[in-house]
mmCIF file of C-alpha atoms and ligand atoms in Angstrom:
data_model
loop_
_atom_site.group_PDB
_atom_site.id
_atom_site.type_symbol
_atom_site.label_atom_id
_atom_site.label_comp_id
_atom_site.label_asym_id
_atom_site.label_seq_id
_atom_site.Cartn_x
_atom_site.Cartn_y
_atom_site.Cartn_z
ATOM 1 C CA UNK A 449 32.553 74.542 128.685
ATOM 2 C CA UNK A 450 33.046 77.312 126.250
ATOM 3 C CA UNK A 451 31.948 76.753 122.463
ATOM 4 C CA UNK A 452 34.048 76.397 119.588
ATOM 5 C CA UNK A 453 33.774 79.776 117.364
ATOM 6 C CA UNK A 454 37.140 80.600 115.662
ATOM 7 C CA UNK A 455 38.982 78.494 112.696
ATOM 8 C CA UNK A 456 42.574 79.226 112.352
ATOM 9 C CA UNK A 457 43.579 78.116 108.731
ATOM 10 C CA UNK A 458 47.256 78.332 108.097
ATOM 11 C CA UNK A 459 48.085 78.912 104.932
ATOM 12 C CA UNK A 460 52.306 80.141 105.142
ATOM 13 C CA UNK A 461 53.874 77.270 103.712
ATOM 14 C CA UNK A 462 56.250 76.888 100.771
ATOM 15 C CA UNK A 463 53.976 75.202 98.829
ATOM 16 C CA UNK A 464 57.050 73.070 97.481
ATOM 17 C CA UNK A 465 55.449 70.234 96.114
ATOM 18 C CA UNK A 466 53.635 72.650 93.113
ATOM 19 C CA UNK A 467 56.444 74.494 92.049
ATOM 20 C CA UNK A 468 57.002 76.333 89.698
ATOM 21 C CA UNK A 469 53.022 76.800 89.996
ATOM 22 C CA UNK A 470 53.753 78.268 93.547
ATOM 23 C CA UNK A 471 56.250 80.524 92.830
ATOM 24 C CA UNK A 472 54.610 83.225 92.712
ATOM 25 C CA UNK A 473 51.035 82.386 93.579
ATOM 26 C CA UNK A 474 49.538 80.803 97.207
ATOM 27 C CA UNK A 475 49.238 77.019 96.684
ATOM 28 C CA UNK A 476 46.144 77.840 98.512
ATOM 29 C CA UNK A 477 44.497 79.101 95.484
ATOM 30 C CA UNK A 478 45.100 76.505 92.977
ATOM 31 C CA UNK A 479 41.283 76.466 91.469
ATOM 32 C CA UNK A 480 39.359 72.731 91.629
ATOM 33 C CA UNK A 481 37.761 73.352 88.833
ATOM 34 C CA UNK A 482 36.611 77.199 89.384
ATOM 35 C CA UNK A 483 36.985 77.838 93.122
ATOM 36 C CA UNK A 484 40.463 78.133 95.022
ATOM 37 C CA UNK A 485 40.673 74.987 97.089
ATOM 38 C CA UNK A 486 40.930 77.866 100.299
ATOM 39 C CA UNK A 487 37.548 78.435 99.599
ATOM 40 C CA UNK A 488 36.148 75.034 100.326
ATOM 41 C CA UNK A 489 38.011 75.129 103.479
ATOM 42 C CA UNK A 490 36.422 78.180 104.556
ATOM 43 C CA UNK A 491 33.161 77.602 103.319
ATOM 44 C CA UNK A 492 33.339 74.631 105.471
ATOM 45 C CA UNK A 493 34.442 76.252 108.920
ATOM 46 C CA UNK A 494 31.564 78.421 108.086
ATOM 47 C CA UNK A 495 28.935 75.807 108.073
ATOM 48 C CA UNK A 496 30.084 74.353 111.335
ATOM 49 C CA UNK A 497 29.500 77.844 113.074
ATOM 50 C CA UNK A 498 32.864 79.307 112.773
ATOM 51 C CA UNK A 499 32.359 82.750 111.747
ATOM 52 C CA UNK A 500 35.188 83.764 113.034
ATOM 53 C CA UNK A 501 37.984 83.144 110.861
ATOM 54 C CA UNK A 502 42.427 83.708 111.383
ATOM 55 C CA UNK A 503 44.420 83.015 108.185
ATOM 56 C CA UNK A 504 48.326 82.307 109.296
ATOM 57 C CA UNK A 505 49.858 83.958 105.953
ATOM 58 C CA UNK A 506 53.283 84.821 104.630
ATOM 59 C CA UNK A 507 55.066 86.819 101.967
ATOM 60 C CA UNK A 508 53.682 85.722 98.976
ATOM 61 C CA UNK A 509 50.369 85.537 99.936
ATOM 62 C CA UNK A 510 48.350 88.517 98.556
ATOM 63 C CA UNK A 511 46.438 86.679 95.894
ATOM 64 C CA UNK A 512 44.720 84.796 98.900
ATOM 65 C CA UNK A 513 43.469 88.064 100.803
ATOM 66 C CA UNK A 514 42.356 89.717 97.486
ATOM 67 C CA UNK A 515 40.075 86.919 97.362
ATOM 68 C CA UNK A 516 38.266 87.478 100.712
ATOM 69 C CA UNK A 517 38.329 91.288 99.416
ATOM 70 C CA UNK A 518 35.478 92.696 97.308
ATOM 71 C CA UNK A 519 36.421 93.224 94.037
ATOM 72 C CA UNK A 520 34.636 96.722 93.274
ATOM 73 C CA UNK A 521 35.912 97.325 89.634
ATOM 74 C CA UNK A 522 35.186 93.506 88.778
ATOM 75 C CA UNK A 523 31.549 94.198 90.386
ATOM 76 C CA UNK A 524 30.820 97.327 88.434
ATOM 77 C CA UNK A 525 31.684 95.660 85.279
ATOM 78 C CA UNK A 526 29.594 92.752 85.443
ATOM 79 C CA UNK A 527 26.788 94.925 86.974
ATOM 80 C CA UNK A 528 26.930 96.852 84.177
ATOM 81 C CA UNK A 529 27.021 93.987 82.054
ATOM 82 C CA UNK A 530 23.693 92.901 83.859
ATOM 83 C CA UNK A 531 25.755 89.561 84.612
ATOM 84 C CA UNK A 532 24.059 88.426 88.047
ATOM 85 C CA UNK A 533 25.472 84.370 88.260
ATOM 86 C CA UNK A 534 28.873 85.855 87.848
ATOM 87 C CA UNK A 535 28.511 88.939 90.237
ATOM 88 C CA UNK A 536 27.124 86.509 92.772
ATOM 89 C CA UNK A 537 30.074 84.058 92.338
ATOM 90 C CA UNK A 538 31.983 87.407 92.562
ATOM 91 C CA UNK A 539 30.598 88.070 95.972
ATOM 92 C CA UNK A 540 30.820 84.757 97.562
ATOM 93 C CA UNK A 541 33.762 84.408 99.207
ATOM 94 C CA UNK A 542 33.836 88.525 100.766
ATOM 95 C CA UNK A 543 30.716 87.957 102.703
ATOM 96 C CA UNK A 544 31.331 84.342 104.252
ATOM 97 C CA UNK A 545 33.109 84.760 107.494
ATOM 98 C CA UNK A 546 34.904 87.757 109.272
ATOM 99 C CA UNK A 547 38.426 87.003 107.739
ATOM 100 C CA UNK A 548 41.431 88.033 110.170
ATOM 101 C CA UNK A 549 45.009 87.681 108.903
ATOM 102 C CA UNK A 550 48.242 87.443 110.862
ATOM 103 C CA UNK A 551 51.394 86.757 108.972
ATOM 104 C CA UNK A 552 54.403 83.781 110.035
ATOM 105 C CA UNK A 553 57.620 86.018 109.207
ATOM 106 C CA UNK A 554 59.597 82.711 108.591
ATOM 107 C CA UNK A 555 58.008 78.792 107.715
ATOM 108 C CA UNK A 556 59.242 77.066 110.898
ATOM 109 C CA UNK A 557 56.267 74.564 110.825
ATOM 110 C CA UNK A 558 53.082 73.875 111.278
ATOM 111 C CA UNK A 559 53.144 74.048 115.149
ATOM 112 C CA UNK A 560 54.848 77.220 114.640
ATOM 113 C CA UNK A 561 52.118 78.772 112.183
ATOM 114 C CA UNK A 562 49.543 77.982 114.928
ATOM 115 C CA UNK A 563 51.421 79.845 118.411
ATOM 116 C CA UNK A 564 51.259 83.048 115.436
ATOM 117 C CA UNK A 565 47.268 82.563 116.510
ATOM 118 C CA UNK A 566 47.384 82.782 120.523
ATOM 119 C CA UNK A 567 46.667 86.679 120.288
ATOM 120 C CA UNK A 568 43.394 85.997 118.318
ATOM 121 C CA UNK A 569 42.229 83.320 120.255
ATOM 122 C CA UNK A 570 43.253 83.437 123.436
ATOM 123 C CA UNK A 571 41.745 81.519 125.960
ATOM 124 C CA UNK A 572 39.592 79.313 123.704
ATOM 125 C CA UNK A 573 38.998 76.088 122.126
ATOM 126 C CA UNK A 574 39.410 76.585 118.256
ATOM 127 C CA UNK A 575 39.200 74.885 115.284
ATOM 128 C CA UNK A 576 42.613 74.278 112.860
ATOM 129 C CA UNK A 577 41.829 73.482 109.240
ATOM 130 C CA UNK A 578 44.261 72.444 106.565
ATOM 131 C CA UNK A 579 44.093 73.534 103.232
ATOM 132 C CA UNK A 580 45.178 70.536 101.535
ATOM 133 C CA UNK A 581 42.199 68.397 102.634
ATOM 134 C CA UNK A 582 39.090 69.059 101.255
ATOM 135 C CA UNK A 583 36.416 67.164 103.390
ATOM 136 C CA UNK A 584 33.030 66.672 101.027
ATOM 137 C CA UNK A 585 30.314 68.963 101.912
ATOM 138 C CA UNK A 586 28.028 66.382 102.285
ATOM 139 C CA UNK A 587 30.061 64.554 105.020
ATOM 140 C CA UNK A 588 31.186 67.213 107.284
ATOM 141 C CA UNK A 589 32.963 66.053 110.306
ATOM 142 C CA UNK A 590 33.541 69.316 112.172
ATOM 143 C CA UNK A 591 30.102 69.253 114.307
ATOM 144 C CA UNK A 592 31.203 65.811 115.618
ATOM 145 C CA UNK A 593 34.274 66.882 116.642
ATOM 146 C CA UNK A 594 33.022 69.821 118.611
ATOM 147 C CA UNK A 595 30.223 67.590 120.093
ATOM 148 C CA UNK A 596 33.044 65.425 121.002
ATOM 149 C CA UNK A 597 35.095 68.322 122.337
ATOM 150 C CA UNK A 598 32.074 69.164 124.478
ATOM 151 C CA UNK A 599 31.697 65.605 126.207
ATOM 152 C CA UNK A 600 35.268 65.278 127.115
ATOM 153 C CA UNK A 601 37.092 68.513 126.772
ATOM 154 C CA UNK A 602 40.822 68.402 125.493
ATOM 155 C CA UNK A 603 41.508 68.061 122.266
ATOM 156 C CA UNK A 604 40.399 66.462 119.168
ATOM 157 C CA UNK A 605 41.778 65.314 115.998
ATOM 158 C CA UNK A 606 40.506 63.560 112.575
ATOM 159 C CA UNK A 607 41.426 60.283 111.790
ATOM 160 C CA UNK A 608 41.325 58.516 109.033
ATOM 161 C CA UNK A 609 41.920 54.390 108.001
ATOM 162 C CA UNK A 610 43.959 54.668 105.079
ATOM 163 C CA UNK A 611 46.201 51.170 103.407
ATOM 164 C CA UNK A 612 49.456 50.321 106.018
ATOM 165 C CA UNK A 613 51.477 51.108 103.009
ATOM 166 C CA UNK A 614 50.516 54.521 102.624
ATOM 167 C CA UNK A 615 50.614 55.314 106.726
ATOM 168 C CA UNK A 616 54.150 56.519 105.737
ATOM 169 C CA UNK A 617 53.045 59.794 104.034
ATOM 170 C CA UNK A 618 50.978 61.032 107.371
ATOM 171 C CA UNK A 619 50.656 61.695 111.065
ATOM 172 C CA UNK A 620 50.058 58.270 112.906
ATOM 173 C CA UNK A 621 47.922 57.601 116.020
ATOM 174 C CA UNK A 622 48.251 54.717 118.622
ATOM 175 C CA UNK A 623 44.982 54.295 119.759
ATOM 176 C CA UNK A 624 42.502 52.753 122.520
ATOM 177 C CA UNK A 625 38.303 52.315 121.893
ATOM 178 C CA UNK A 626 36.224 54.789 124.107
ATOM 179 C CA UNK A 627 32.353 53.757 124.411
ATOM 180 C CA UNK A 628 31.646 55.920 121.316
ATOM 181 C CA UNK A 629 32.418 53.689 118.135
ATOM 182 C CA UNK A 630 33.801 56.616 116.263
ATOM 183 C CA UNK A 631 35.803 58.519 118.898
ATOM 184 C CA UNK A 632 39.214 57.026 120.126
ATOM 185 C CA UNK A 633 41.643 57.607 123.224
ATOM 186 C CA UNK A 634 45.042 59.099 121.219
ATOM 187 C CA UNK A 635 47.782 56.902 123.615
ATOM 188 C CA UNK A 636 50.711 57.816 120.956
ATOM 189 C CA UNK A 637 51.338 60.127 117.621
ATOM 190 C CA UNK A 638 53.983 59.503 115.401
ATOM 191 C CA UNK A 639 54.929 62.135 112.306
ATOM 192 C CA UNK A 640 55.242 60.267 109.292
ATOM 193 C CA UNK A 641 56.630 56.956 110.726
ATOM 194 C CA UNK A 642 58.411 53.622 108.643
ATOM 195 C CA UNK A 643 55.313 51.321 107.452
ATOM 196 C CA UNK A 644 56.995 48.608 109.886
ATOM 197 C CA UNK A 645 57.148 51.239 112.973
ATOM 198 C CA UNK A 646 53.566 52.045 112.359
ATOM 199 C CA UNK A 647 51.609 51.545 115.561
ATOM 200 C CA UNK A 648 48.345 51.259 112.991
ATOM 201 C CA UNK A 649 47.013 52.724 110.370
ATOM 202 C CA UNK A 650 44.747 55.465 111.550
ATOM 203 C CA UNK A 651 45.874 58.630 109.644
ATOM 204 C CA UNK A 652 45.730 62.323 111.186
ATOM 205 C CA UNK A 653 44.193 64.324 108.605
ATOM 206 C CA UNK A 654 44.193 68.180 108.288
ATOM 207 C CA UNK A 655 41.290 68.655 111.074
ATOM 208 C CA UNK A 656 41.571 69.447 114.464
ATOM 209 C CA UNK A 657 40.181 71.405 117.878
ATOM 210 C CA UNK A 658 42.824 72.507 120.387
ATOM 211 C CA UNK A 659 42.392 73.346 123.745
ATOM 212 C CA UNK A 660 43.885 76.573 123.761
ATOM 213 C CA UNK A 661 46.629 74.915 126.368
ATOM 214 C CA UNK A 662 48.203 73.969 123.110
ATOM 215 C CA UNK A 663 49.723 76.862 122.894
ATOM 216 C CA UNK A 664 51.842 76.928 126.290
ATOM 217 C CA UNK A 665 52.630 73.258 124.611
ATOM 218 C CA UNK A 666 53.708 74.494 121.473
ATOM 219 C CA UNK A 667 55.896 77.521 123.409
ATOM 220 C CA UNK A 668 58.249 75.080 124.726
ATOM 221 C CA UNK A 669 58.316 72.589 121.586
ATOM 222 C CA UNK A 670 61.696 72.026 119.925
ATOM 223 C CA UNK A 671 62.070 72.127 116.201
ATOM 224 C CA UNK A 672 61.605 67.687 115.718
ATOM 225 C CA UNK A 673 61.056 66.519 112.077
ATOM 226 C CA UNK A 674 62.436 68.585 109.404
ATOM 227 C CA UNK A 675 63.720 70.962 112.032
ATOM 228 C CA UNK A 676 60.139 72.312 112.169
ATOM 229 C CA UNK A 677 58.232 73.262 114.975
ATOM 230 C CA UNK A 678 55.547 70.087 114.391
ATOM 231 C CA UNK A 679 52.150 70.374 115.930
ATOM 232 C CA UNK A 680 52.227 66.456 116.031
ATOM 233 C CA UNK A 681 54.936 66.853 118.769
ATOM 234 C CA UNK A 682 52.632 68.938 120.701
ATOM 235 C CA UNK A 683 49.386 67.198 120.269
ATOM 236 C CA UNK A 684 51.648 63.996 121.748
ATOM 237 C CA UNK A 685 52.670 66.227 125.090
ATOM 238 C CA UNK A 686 48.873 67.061 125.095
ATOM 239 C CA UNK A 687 47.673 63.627 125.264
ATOM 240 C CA UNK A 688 50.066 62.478 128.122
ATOM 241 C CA UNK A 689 48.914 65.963 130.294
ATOM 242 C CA UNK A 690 45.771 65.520 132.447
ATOM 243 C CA UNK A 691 42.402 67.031 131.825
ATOM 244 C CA UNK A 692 42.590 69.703 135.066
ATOM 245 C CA UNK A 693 45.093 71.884 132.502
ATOM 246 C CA UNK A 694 43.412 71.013 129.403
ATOM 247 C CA UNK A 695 45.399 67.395 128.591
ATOM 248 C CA UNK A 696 43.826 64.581 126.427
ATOM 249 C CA UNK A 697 43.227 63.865 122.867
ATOM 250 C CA UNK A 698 40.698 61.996 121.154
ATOM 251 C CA UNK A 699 40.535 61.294 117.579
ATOM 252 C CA UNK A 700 37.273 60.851 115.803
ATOM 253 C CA UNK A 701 37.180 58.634 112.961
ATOM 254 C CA UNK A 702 36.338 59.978 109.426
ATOM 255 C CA UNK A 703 34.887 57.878 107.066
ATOM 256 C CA UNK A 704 33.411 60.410 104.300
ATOM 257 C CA UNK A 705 34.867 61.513 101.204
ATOM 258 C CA UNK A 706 37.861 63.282 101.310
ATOM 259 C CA UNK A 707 40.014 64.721 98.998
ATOM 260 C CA UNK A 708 43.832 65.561 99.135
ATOM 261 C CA UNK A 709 45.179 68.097 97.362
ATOM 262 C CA UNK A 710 48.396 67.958 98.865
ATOM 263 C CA UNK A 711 50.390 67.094 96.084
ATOM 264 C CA UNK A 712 50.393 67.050 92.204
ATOM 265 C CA UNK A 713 48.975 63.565 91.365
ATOM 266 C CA UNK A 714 46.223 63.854 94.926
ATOM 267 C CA UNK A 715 45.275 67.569 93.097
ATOM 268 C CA UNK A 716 44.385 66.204 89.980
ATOM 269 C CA UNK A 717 42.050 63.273 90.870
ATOM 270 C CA UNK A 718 40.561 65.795 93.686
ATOM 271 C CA UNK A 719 39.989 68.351 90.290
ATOM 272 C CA UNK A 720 38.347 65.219 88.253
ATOM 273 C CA UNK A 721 36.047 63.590 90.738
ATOM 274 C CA UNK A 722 34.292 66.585 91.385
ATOM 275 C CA UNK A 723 34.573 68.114 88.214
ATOM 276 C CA UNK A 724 32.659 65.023 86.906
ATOM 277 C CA UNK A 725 30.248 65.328 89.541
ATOM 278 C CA UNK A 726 29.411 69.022 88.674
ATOM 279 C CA UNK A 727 26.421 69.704 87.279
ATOM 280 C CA UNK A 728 27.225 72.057 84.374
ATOM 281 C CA UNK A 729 30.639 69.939 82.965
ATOM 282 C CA UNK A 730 29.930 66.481 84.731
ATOM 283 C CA UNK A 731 27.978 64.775 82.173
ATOM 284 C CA UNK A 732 30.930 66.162 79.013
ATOM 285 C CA UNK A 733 33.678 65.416 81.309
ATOM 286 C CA UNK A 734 32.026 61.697 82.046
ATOM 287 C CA UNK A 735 31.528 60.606 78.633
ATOM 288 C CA UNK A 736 35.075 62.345 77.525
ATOM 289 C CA UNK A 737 36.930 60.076 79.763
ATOM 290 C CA UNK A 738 35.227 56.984 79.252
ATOM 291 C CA UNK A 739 36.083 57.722 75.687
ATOM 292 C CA UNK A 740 39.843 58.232 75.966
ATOM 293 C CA UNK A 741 42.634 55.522 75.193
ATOM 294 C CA UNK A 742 44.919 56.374 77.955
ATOM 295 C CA UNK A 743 47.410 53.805 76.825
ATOM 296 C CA UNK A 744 49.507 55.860 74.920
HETATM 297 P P1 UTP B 455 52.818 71.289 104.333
HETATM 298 O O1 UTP B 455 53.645 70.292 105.025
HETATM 299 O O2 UTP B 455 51.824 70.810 103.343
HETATM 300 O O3 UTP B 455 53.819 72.315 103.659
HETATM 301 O O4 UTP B 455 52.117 72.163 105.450
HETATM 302 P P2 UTP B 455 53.561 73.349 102.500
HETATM 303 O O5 UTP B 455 54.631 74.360 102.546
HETATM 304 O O6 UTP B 455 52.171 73.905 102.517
HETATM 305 O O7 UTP B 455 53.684 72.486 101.165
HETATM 306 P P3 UTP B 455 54.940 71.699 100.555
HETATM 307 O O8 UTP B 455 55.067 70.445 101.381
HETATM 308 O O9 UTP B 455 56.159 72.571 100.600
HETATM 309 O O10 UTP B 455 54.487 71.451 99.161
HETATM 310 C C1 UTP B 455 50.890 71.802 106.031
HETATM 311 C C2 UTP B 455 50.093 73.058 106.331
HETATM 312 O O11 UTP B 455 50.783 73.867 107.263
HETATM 313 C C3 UTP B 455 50.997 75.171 106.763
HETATM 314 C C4 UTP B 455 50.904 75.037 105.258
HETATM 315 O O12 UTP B 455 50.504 76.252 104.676
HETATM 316 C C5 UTP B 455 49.861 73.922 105.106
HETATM 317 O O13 UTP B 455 48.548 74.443 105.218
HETATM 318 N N1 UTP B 455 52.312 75.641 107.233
HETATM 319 C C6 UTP B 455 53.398 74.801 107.179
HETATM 320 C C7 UTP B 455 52.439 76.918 107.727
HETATM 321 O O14 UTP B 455 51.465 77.705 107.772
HETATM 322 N N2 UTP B 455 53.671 77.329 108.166
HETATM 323 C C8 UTP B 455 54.760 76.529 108.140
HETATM 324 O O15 UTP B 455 55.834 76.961 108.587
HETATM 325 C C9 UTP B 455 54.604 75.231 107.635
#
């Protein structure tokens, strides 16, 4: 079985739920706190052994790759300045990973954004990461999936329990136990489905390993939901195809801390929890909230 070494993040969506934030500026870089969100992402692929890194981008997008750039003039300055905390925080994100870019000419979905990687990755397993899920760096769930990958091959998602009246907003998986408590047998995958058509309420969230087969898959998926190209719709024809040409999905269940930043209201409770958690502003931020009077 080959190992797991690239992450394809794709980052060429709209970013519609931000605007006007996103007008002009990847919704990919919208700071928690001080750091673009992107950069959790990566620094998380990184820690799970993928060194190898494929950004799906799109017009628009520049900000994004500047950050993986050095920043010489910024360097100099704060060199000269002898400022070594900030020339360090400078240099963080340009030495993580080697950082590969191929651009979506036109948002046609999610399933879509990840065919734009089949050059890069060819015949391999990889990783997929979404942006707008931060998983907590103390929880990571990427090494279980690959160990999980390893044991039996196919493909593997991230699930997540979240309240049947939220099961709405996500991917849904019909599921069946395996003899691992945490890892399931995917049986069905619904995109965003009615709270009463739910088949339960395990919740895809933005983590996966594809067998590369995915892309032949995706290749010959029609536009469904949205009239995008969904990678739900594929990861559905992947679970009915049998192992001998790289069939079956299994779903291992996340029960960490996660945090969505997604959407406006999702963004700004990701920003406060682990602002107040932060060493340097935690303790000011703590006692400022405790002290407000939110009720108007
Ligand atoms: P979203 O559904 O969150 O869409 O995509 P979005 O454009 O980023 O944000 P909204 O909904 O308009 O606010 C899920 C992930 O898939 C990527 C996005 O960048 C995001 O990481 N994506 C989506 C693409 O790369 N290409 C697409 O055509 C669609």
């Amino acid at each position: 079985m080959k190992g797991v070494r690239a992450a394809v993040i794709p980052a060429a969506g709209l970013g519609t739920r931000f605007l006007p934030a996103t007008k002009a500026m990847p919704k990919e870089m919208l700071p928690v706190v001080d750091k673009p969100a992107i950069q959790f992402v990566v620094e998380e692929a990184v820690a799970a052994g993928l060194d190898d890194v494929l950004f799906i981008t799109s017009r628009g997008k520049r900000a994004l790759e500047d950050h993986f750039d050095r920043n010489t003039e910024l360097e100099v300055a704060l060199q000269e300045k002898n400022d070594s905390d900030r020339l360090a925080l400078t240099q963080e994100s340009t030495d993580l990973a080697r950082i590969h870019y191929v651009r979506q000419g036109q948002a046609l979905g999610l399933g879509h954004a990840i065919l734009m990687a089949e050059n890069h990755v060819g015949d391999q397993p990889f990783a997929v990461l979404l942006g707008d899920d931060l998983i907590d760096e103390r929880d990571p769930i990427l090494p279980r999936m690959i160990e999980v990958r390893e044991k039996f091959g196919g493909s593997v998602i991230c699930l997540m329990q979240v309240p049947q009246e939220d099961i709405s907003l996500y991917g849904c998986a019909a599921v069946a136990p395996t003899d691992n408590d945490d890892v399931l047998e995917v049986t069905d995958l619904i995109e965003k489905p009615a709270v009463a058509d739910a088949p339960s309420n395990y919740a895809i969230i933005g983590r996966y390993l594809l067998d590369p087969a995915v892309f032949e898959v995706l290749h010959r998926t029609k536009p469904g939901r949205g009239g995008e190209i969904q990678l739900t719709d594929a990861l559905l024809e992947l679970s009915k195809m049998s192992p001998e040409t790289g069939g079956g999905v299994r779903g291992v269940v996340f029960t960490g801390r996660r945090y969505d930043t997604g959407d406006k209201l999702s963004y700004l409770k990701a920003v406060i929890r682990l602002a107040t958690e932060r060493e340097d502003i935690g303790p000011e931020l703590r006692t400022w909230l405790a002290e407000q009077d939110f009720s108007g």
